[in-house]
Short mmCIF file of C-alpha atoms and ligand atoms in Angstrom, two decimals:
data_model
loop_
_atom_site.label_atom_id
_atom_site.label_comp_id
_atom_site.label_asym_id
_atom_site.label_seq_id
_atom_site.Cartn_x
_atom_site.Cartn_y
_atom_site.Cartn_z
CA MET L 237 143.44 3.43 67.37
CA GLY L 238 143.67 2.02 63.26
CA TYR L 239 141.13 5.15 62.42
CA ALA L 240 141.61 8.81 62.48
CA ARG L 241 140.65 12.26 61.03
CA ARG L 242 143.72 14.07 59.04
CA HIS L 243 142.23 17.01 56.97
CA GLY L 244 139.16 16.16 58.23
CA GLU L 245 139.14 13.04 56.21
CA LEU L 246 138.63 9.23 58.16
CA CYS L 247 141.99 7.25 57.30
CA ALA L 248 142.90 3.74 58.13
CA GLU L 249 146.49 4.20 59.52
CA GLY L 250 148.19 6.41 56.52
CA VAL L 251 145.58 5.49 54.19
CA PRO L 252 142.54 8.10 53.48
CA LEU L 253 139.86 5.51 53.13
CA GLN L 254 138.55 7.82 49.68
CA ARG L 255 141.32 6.18 47.94
CA ILE L 256 140.54 2.69 48.95
CA ALA L 257 137.12 3.19 47.99
CA THR L 258 137.97 4.36 44.41
CA ALA L 259 140.58 1.84 43.59
CA VAL L 260 138.71 -1.53 45.45
CA GLY L 261 135.03 -0.36 45.27
CA THR L 262 132.41 -0.45 47.50
CA PRO L 263 131.09 -2.05 49.86
CA VAL L 264 134.23 -3.17 51.57
CA TYR L 265 136.18 -4.23 54.52
CA VAL L 266 138.96 -2.42 55.19
CA TYR L 267 141.25 -4.24 58.70
CA SER L 268 144.12 -2.11 60.20
CA TRP L 269 147.32 -4.29 61.08
CA ARG L 270 148.18 -1.96 63.60
CA SER L 271 145.13 -2.09 65.42
CA VAL L 272 145.13 -5.94 65.79
CA HIS L 273 148.60 -5.96 66.93
CA GLU L 274 148.14 -3.74 69.16
CA GLN L 275 144.90 -5.44 70.83
CA TYR L 276 146.87 -8.72 70.62
CA ARG L 277 149.87 -7.03 72.92
CA ARG L 278 147.04 -6.03 75.39
CA ILE L 279 145.87 -9.21 76.08
CA GLU L 280 149.46 -10.17 76.35
CA HIS L 281 150.52 -7.25 78.87
CA ALA L 282 147.68 -8.09 80.94
CA LEU L 283 148.44 -12.05 81.43
CA ALA L 284 151.93 -10.82 82.04
CA GLY L 285 153.78 -13.73 84.52
CA VAL L 286 151.11 -15.78 83.69
CA ASP L 287 152.39 -19.15 81.37
CA HIS L 288 149.80 -18.44 78.35
CA ARG L 289 148.82 -18.80 75.08
CA ILE L 290 146.66 -16.71 72.94
CA CYS L 291 144.36 -18.70 70.83
CA TYR L 292 142.61 -16.60 68.37
CA ALA L 293 139.00 -17.86 67.42
CA VAL L 294 139.37 -18.06 63.91
CA LYS L 295 135.71 -17.83 63.42
CA ALA L 296 135.56 -13.81 64.05
CA ASN L 297 137.57 -13.10 61.20
CA SER L 298 139.23 -16.22 59.22
CA ASN L 299 141.15 -13.76 56.23
CA LEU L 300 144.34 -15.91 55.27
CA ALA L 301 146.35 -12.55 55.92
CA ILE L 302 145.07 -11.64 59.52
CA LEU L 303 145.99 -15.64 60.18
CA ALA L 304 149.39 -15.75 59.01
CA ARG L 305 150.27 -12.43 60.75
CA LEU L 306 148.86 -13.85 63.75
CA ALA L 307 150.96 -17.18 63.54
CA GLU L 308 153.82 -14.34 62.82
CA LEU L 309 153.51 -13.40 66.36
CA GLY L 310 153.05 -16.64 67.81
CA ALA L 311 149.62 -16.80 67.83
CA GLY L 312 147.55 -20.46 68.62
CA PHE L 313 144.32 -20.74 67.11
CA ASP L 314 140.65 -22.05 68.02
CA ILE L 315 139.09 -23.55 65.43
CA VAL L 316 135.49 -24.80 64.71
CA SER L 317 135.62 -26.83 61.59
CA GLY L 318 137.73 -28.54 59.19
CA GLY L 319 137.75 -25.49 56.72
CA GLU L 320 139.39 -23.61 59.44
CA LEU L 321 142.04 -25.79 60.22
CA GLU L 322 142.81 -26.01 56.32
CA ARG L 323 142.92 -21.87 56.46
CA VAL L 324 145.44 -22.04 59.68
CA LEU L 325 147.75 -24.33 57.85
CA ARG L 326 147.77 -22.44 54.92
CA ALA L 327 148.36 -19.34 56.68
CA GLY L 328 151.54 -21.05 58.20
CA GLY L 329 149.77 -21.49 61.87
CA ASP L 330 151.25 -24.22 63.81
CA PRO L 331 148.76 -27.25 64.21
CA LYS L 332 150.23 -28.07 67.62
CA ARG L 333 148.83 -24.81 68.49
CA VAL L 334 145.53 -25.06 67.82
CA VAL L 335 142.55 -26.02 70.09
CA PHE L 336 139.27 -27.39 68.28
CA SER L 337 135.83 -26.38 69.95
CA GLY L 338 132.01 -27.36 68.61
CA VAL L 339 129.60 -29.43 69.82
CA GLY L 340 128.94 -31.24 65.92
CA LYS L 341 132.85 -32.04 64.84
CA SER L 342 132.03 -33.94 61.77
CA THR L 343 133.94 -37.46 61.21
CA ALA L 344 135.84 -36.00 58.46
CA ASP L 345 137.09 -32.90 60.75
CA ILE L 346 137.69 -35.40 63.76
CA ASP L 347 140.15 -37.45 61.34
CA PHE L 348 141.48 -34.22 60.27
CA GLY L 349 142.39 -32.49 63.15
CA ILE L 350 144.00 -36.14 64.60
CA LYS L 351 145.90 -36.29 61.46
CA CYS L 352 147.50 -32.53 61.85
CA GLY L 353 148.22 -33.63 65.58
CA ILE L 354 146.38 -30.92 66.60
CA ASP L 355 146.78 -29.48 70.38
CA ALA L 356 143.48 -30.39 71.95
CA PHE L 357 140.33 -31.40 71.03
CA ASN L 358 137.78 -29.42 73.16
CA VAL L 359 135.01 -32.13 73.60
CA GLU L 360 131.42 -31.20 74.34
CA SER L 361 129.61 -34.81 74.80
CA ALA L 362 129.93 -38.14 75.63
CA SER L 363 129.03 -39.16 72.25
CA GLU L 364 131.59 -37.19 70.84
CA LEU L 365 134.82 -38.47 73.30
CA ALA L 366 133.76 -41.66 72.07
CA ARG L 367 133.75 -41.14 68.69
CA LEU L 368 136.90 -39.38 69.15
CA GLU L 369 138.43 -42.08 70.75
CA ALA L 370 137.32 -44.75 67.75
CA ARG L 371 138.37 -42.54 64.93
CA ALA L 372 142.06 -41.97 67.02
CA GLY L 373 142.10 -45.91 67.58
CA LEU L 374 141.31 -46.48 63.80
CA LEU L 375 144.05 -44.07 62.77
CA GLY L 376 146.99 -45.10 65.16
CA CYS L 377 147.15 -41.42 66.64
CA ASN L 378 147.07 -40.41 70.10
CA ALA L 379 144.13 -37.58 70.27
CA ARG L 380 144.12 -34.85 72.98
CA VAL L 381 141.70 -34.00 75.41
CA SER L 382 139.97 -31.38 76.67
CA VAL L 383 136.64 -31.63 78.18
CA ARG L 384 134.25 -28.62 77.60
CA VAL L 385 132.48 -27.80 80.77
CA ASN L 386 129.42 -25.78 80.84
CA PRO L 387 129.79 -23.84 84.28
CA ASP L 388 126.37 -22.33 84.37
CA VAL L 389 127.66 -18.77 84.91
CA ASP L 390 125.24 -15.97 83.77
CA ALA L 391 127.82 -13.67 81.09
CA ASN L 392 125.16 -10.93 81.05
CA THR L 393 125.10 -10.57 77.18
CA HIS L 394 123.02 -10.77 74.44
CA PRO L 395 120.99 -14.38 74.77
CA TYR L 396 122.12 -15.63 71.26
CA ILE L 397 125.67 -15.18 72.43
CA ALA L 398 125.39 -16.45 75.75
CA THR L 399 126.95 -19.87 76.58
CA GLY L 400 127.40 -20.93 79.50
CA LEU L 401 124.13 -21.45 81.14
CA LYS L 402 122.59 -24.85 82.19
CA GLU L 403 120.08 -24.56 79.11
CA SER L 404 122.68 -23.97 76.58
CA LYS L 405 123.82 -26.65 73.92
CA PHE L 406 127.79 -26.27 74.76
CA GLY L 407 129.89 -28.28 76.85
CA VAL L 408 128.79 -30.95 80.02
CA PRO L 409 127.99 -30.16 83.44
CA PRO L 410 131.26 -30.38 85.69
CA GLU L 411 129.87 -33.58 87.71
CA GLN L 412 129.87 -35.14 83.95
CA ALA L 413 133.28 -33.85 83.04
CA LEU L 414 134.46 -36.12 85.69
CA GLU L 415 133.39 -39.40 84.28
CA LEU L 416 134.30 -38.21 80.41
CA TYR L 417 137.74 -37.83 82.27
CA CYS L 418 137.65 -40.69 83.59
CA ARG L 419 137.08 -42.86 80.43
CA ALA L 420 139.59 -40.61 78.35
CA SER L 421 142.45 -41.47 81.18
CA ALA L 422 141.93 -45.00 80.46
CA SER L 423 141.94 -45.30 76.92
CA PRO L 424 145.16 -45.78 74.91
CA ASP L 425 143.93 -43.56 72.34
CA LEU L 426 143.76 -40.61 73.97
CA THR L 427 145.60 -38.43 76.36
CA VAL L 428 144.18 -36.06 78.95
CA ALA L 429 145.29 -32.61 78.05
CA GLY L 430 143.43 -29.61 79.72
CA ILE L 431 139.67 -28.49 80.69
CA ASP L 432 137.77 -25.67 79.22
CA CYS L 433 134.95 -23.73 78.62
CA HIS L 434 133.53 -21.00 76.97
CA ILE L 435 130.39 -19.10 78.63
CA GLY L 436 129.65 -16.08 75.73
CA SER L 437 130.71 -13.28 74.26
CA GLN L 438 130.63 -9.56 74.63
CA ILE L 439 131.22 -9.94 78.20
CA VAL L 440 131.82 -6.49 79.62
CA ASP L 441 132.73 -8.03 83.23
CA VAL L 442 135.29 -9.74 84.86
CA GLU L 443 133.37 -11.79 87.53
CA PRO L 444 131.82 -14.21 85.29
CA PHE L 445 135.91 -14.78 83.90
CA GLU L 446 136.52 -15.21 87.87
CA ALA L 447 133.53 -17.67 88.46
CA ALA L 448 133.99 -19.90 85.21
CA LEU L 449 137.82 -19.97 86.41
CA THR L 450 137.25 -20.86 89.65
CA ALA L 451 134.58 -23.59 89.04
CA LEU L 452 137.10 -25.59 86.41
CA LEU L 453 139.94 -25.06 89.19
CA GLN L 454 137.55 -27.27 91.33
CA LEU L 455 137.34 -29.68 88.70
CA VAL L 456 141.44 -30.14 88.46
CA ASP L 457 141.44 -30.66 91.87
CA ALA L 458 138.87 -33.51 92.17
CA LEU L 459 140.61 -34.86 88.84
CA ASP L 460 143.75 -34.52 90.87
CA GLY L 461 142.39 -36.89 93.58
CA GLU L 462 141.82 -39.09 90.75
CA ASP L 463 145.41 -39.01 89.50
CA ILE L 464 144.24 -37.02 86.58
CA ALA L 465 146.68 -34.55 85.49
CA LEU L 466 146.22 -31.58 83.25
CA ASP L 467 148.72 -29.30 81.72
CA HIS L 468 146.07 -26.57 80.91
CA VAL L 469 143.10 -24.54 81.92
CA ASP L 470 141.19 -22.37 78.65
CA ILE L 471 138.82 -19.92 79.76
CA GLY L 472 137.52 -19.78 76.10
CA GLY L 473 137.12 -16.04 74.58
CA GLY L 474 134.21 -13.59 74.56
CA PHE L 475 136.33 -10.61 75.87
CA GLY L 476 133.95 -7.84 75.41
CA VAL L 477 134.98 -4.88 73.10
CA THR L 478 133.19 -1.23 72.78
CA TYR L 479 130.50 -0.46 70.32
CA GLY L 480 128.84 2.83 71.37
CA ASN L 481 128.63 3.66 75.21
CA GLU L 482 129.36 0.15 77.01
CA PRO L 483 132.51 -0.40 78.86
CA ALA L 484 135.15 -2.49 77.00
CA LEU L 485 136.19 -5.61 79.36
CA ASP L 486 139.16 -4.02 81.53
CA LEU L 487 141.43 -6.80 80.49
CA ASP L 488 144.63 -5.73 83.11
CA GLY L 489 141.99 -6.32 85.66
CA LEU L 490 140.82 -9.68 84.37
CA GLY L 491 144.69 -10.73 83.98
CA GLU L 492 145.02 -9.61 87.96
CA VAL L 493 142.08 -12.16 88.74
CA ILE L 494 143.69 -14.67 86.40
CA ARG L 495 146.92 -14.48 88.69
CA ARG L 496 144.87 -14.43 91.88
CA THR L 497 142.58 -16.93 91.13
CA LEU L 498 145.20 -19.51 89.25
CA ALA L 499 148.10 -18.72 92.20
CA ASP L 500 151.09 -21.05 92.13
CA ARG L 501 149.58 -23.43 89.75
CA THR L 502 151.37 -25.01 86.95
CA LEU L 503 148.53 -25.17 84.68
CA GLN L 504 149.30 -23.05 81.33
CA LEU L 505 145.97 -20.89 80.70
CA ARG L 506 144.85 -20.73 77.36
CA VAL L 507 142.51 -17.59 76.05
CA GLU L 508 139.72 -17.94 72.90
CA PRO L 509 139.62 -14.30 71.92
CA GLY L 510 138.17 -13.39 68.93
CA ARG L 511 136.24 -10.50 68.84
CA SER L 512 138.51 -8.58 70.90
CA LEU L 513 141.70 -8.74 68.69
CA VAL L 514 139.57 -7.78 65.43
CA ALA L 515 136.25 -5.86 65.68
CA ASP L 516 138.07 -2.09 66.16
CA ALA L 517 140.27 -2.87 63.50
CA GLY L 518 137.50 -3.12 60.74
CA ILE L 519 135.43 -1.27 58.89
CA LEU L 520 132.79 -1.69 56.37
CA LEU L 521 133.00 1.12 53.69
CA THR L 522 129.54 1.64 51.85
CA ARG L 523 128.31 4.52 49.77
CA VAL L 524 125.14 6.52 49.87
CA GLU L 525 123.38 5.08 46.80
CA TYR L 526 119.99 7.11 47.56
CA LEU L 527 118.44 9.47 49.86
CA LYS L 528 114.36 9.02 50.62
CA PRO L 529 114.34 11.95 53.06
CA ALA L 530 111.06 11.78 55.09
CA PRO L 531 107.83 12.97 52.74
CA ALA L 532 105.98 13.78 55.68
CA PRO L 533 105.41 13.72 59.09
CA GLY L 534 105.70 10.43 60.47
CA TYR L 535 107.50 8.62 58.30
CA ARG L 536 111.54 7.99 58.62
CA ASN L 537 114.35 9.82 57.06
CA ILE L 538 115.83 6.77 54.72
CA ALA L 539 119.44 6.63 53.54
CA VAL L 540 120.26 2.97 51.06
CA VAL L 541 123.54 2.16 51.03
CA ASP L 542 125.25 -0.31 48.95
CA ALA L 543 125.92 -2.64 51.47
CA ALA L 544 122.87 -4.74 53.29
CA MET L 545 122.69 -7.30 55.92
CA ASN L 546 124.28 -9.94 53.50
CA ASP L 547 127.37 -7.92 54.64
CA LEU L 548 127.01 -7.17 57.77
CA ILE L 549 124.49 -9.04 59.75
CA ARG L 550 124.94 -8.55 63.21
CA PRO L 551 122.42 -5.34 63.39
CA ALA L 552 119.97 -7.72 61.96
CA LEU L 553 120.69 -10.48 64.07
CA TYR L 554 121.47 -9.73 67.63
CA GLN L 555 120.28 -5.77 67.30
CA ALA L 556 123.88 -4.80 67.76
CA TRP L 557 124.91 -0.89 67.54
CA HIS L 558 127.51 -0.07 65.11
CA ALA L 559 128.76 3.37 65.01
CA VAL L 560 128.72 5.18 61.85
CA GLU L 561 130.81 8.03 60.65
CA PRO L 562 131.16 10.13 57.33
CA VAL L 563 134.36 9.62 55.50
CA VAL L 564 134.51 13.16 54.79
CA GLU L 565 132.61 15.63 56.97
CA ASP L 566 130.78 18.17 54.76
CA GLY L 567 129.54 20.35 57.30
CA GLY L 568 125.95 20.47 56.43
CA VAL L 569 122.93 20.30 58.99
CA PRO L 570 122.86 16.52 60.51
CA LYS L 571 119.71 15.24 60.89
CA PRO L 572 118.14 11.20 61.78
CA TRP L 573 118.65 8.68 59.17
CA ASP L 574 118.09 5.20 58.70
CA ILE L 575 121.08 3.50 57.25
CA VAL L 576 119.43 0.74 55.27
CA GLY L 577 120.58 -1.90 52.51
CA PRO L 578 118.80 -2.79 48.94
CA ILE L 579 117.56 -6.15 50.49
CA CYS L 580 114.04 -6.65 50.10
CA GLU L 581 113.65 -7.13 53.93
CA THR L 582 112.56 -4.52 56.70
CA GLY L 583 115.31 -6.06 58.89
CA ASP L 584 117.73 -4.87 56.59
CA PHE L 585 119.56 -2.36 58.01
CA LEU L 586 122.97 -1.44 59.19
CA ALA L 587 121.84 1.49 61.80
CA LEU L 588 118.78 3.64 62.66
CA ASP L 589 117.97 6.85 63.91
CA ARG L 590 121.77 8.36 63.53
CA GLU L 591 122.53 12.02 63.41
CA LEU L 592 124.20 12.67 60.35
CA ALA L 593 124.48 15.39 57.19
CA LEU L 594 123.95 12.98 53.89
CA ASN L 595 124.35 13.41 50.42
CA GLU L 596 124.01 10.85 47.77
CA GLY L 597 127.38 9.61 46.88
CA ASP L 598 129.01 10.20 50.20
CA LEU L 599 130.99 7.50 51.78
CA LEU L 600 130.44 6.18 55.55
CA ALA L 601 132.43 3.87 57.63
CA ILE L 602 130.64 1.48 59.74
CA ARG L 603 132.92 0.77 62.80
CA GLY L 604 133.70 -2.31 64.91
CA ALA L 605 132.98 -4.18 61.83
CA GLY L 606 136.09 -6.56 61.99
CA ALA L 607 134.74 -9.15 63.76
CA TYR L 608 131.85 -11.31 62.71
CA GLY L 609 131.39 -8.98 59.93
CA PHE L 610 132.51 -10.39 56.36
CA ALA L 611 132.90 -13.99 58.66
CA GLN L 612 129.01 -13.74 58.35
CA SER L 613 128.30 -12.59 55.24
CA SER L 614 126.61 -14.21 52.29
CA ASN L 615 125.11 -14.22 49.04
CA TYR L 616 121.63 -13.53 50.07
CA ASN L 617 119.81 -11.65 47.48
CA THR L 618 122.63 -12.89 45.12
CA ARG L 619 124.72 -10.34 46.25
CA PRO L 620 128.55 -10.90 45.70
CA ARG L 621 130.30 -10.74 48.75
CA ALA L 622 132.56 -7.75 49.28
CA ALA L 623 136.02 -7.04 49.15
CA GLU L 624 138.55 -7.35 52.03
CA VAL L 625 141.59 -4.65 52.69
CA LEU L 626 144.38 -5.18 54.82
CA VAL L 627 146.18 -1.56 56.06
CA THR L 628 149.67 -1.71 57.07
CA ASP L 629 150.93 2.01 57.78
CA GLU L 630 150.66 3.96 54.13
CA ALA L 631 150.31 0.85 52.16
CA PHE L 632 146.95 -1.53 51.48
CA ALA L 633 146.55 -4.79 50.04
CA VAL L 634 143.37 -6.60 48.82
CA VAL L 635 143.25 -9.66 50.66
CA ARG L 636 140.16 -11.16 49.33
CA ARG L 637 139.00 -9.93 45.98
CA ARG L 638 135.24 -9.03 45.47
CA GLU L 639 133.61 -12.18 44.65
CA THR L 640 131.87 -11.68 40.65
CA ILE L 641 128.27 -12.93 39.93
CA SER L 642 130.38 -15.64 38.21
CA ASP L 643 132.00 -16.81 41.12
CA LEU L 644 128.48 -17.43 42.49
CA LEU L 645 126.91 -18.96 39.70
CA GLY L 646 129.83 -20.92 38.67
CA LEU L 647 128.68 -23.71 41.32
CA GLU L 648 125.38 -24.28 40.20
CA MET L 649 124.11 -26.72 37.08
CA PHE L 650 120.48 -27.33 35.14
CA ASP L 651 119.30 -30.45 36.25
N1 LLP R 1806 135.53 -19.64 71.37
C1 LLP R 1806 134.46 -20.51 71.45
C2 LLP R 1806 134.34 -21.92 71.62
C3 LLP R 1806 133.41 -19.63 70.90
O1 LLP R 1806 132.60 -20.29 70.42
C4 LLP R 1806 133.95 -18.22 70.65
C5 LLP R 1806 132.53 -17.35 69.86
C6 LLP R 1806 135.04 -17.70 70.60
C7 LLP R 1806 136.29 -18.73 71.00
C8 LLP R 1806 135.35 -16.49 70.53
O2 LLP R 1806 134.30 -15.40 71.66
P1 LLP R 1806 134.70 -14.02 71.01
O3 LLP R 1806 136.09 -13.78 71.99
O4 LLP R 1806 134.71 -13.51 69.82
O5 LLP R 1806 134.04 -13.29 71.65
N2 LLP R 1806 128.60 -13.69 66.25
C9 LLP R 1806 128.51 -13.45 67.39
C10 LLP R 1806 129.30 -13.83 67.94
C11 LLP R 1806 129.32 -14.96 67.90
C12 LLP R 1806 130.68 -15.91 69.15
C13 LLP R 1806 130.53 -17.40 68.77
N3 LLP R 1806 131.77 -17.80 69.28
C14 LLP R 1806 128.24 -11.57 66.89
O6 LLP R 1806 128.37 -10.87 65.95
O7 LLP R 1806 128.24 -11.00 68.20
#
């Protein structure tokens, strides 16, 4: 979408990636705004006819410039920390469109959310509800509550990112949700706002969403019987994208199912997509430092690049597969290469066994890196984190400068 070849050279919209590498250095994350915008429109289109709100899951890519542009489109936000709330506010996001997820909200974060008047706390336990009630009482502000229900639905995804099963730490079972709603609706300091779930990430089938929404609506009916009315139902995020050969989630098919399942209910639908808005929009641009061709049979061809697992941890952590493309194709003879980083760990690889024609100094684009790429990066091995660049049409801007060693060491002191 945002990336195509022009005269053999890979470009982000109208900007050759070589130009960005020369100006900003490598490794660098590059994002195509057009791609994010198009995905946003796709989700909007899929949900046409349904009263809905897209609450972008900030954790996927929390760069302020991207948040600001999404806010301009009218997006709401799904946050999981006070830090993410601060980002949304600085980016001009409306706190009234913010939902707050997460099993471990701190008292400070709860207070911050209450004072900002966020739209809903997605409450994940009885203890959290009690704390929220106490803080709202103390601060003299009402807090809006949505209970995160664990519908025990299998999303068929990587075990680390499946969240809707019984054994997961997230949400509460439906029976307990009823108790929490009764408690919340009886409290003068709480207002019952909605019901919520998030069953996992990188889900490519519509059925788990249908099952989850159906389970939530059964609860809505049960609550109706108790005279507890809700204004929204939030099915979370998790819309799968294509990294390799897997199909992306059929967004229009999901929309159909939602329209059918919600029928003539007056509830607003909320979705919390992260990955599906930003994954395809981003690449990690890296340069080949050294080639270590296999010296004898049984060895592997190793290409050491200047990006590492600290920049993109998805391959090491989830066995994730990201496409790798040379920015300029030189027409050489391809052979299978392992693309690895400079970090002292065998798990430090970005891609294994890729048929590529490589030379030292070549630029490579690691595709699908816009979600959970920079956001999960670290300073392991005292590596400053990469710069981030946002491209719009023919222009690009550095939206986060490369960290320096002084940035890193400046926080430390001798005792
Ligand atoms: N809502 C909640 C409550 C979540 O926990 C998440 C993601 C989302 C929405 C957004 O899910 P998405 O639409 O992005 O799938 N680091 C992993 C993914 C972790 C997802 C965590 N929660 C990865 O790189 O695959």
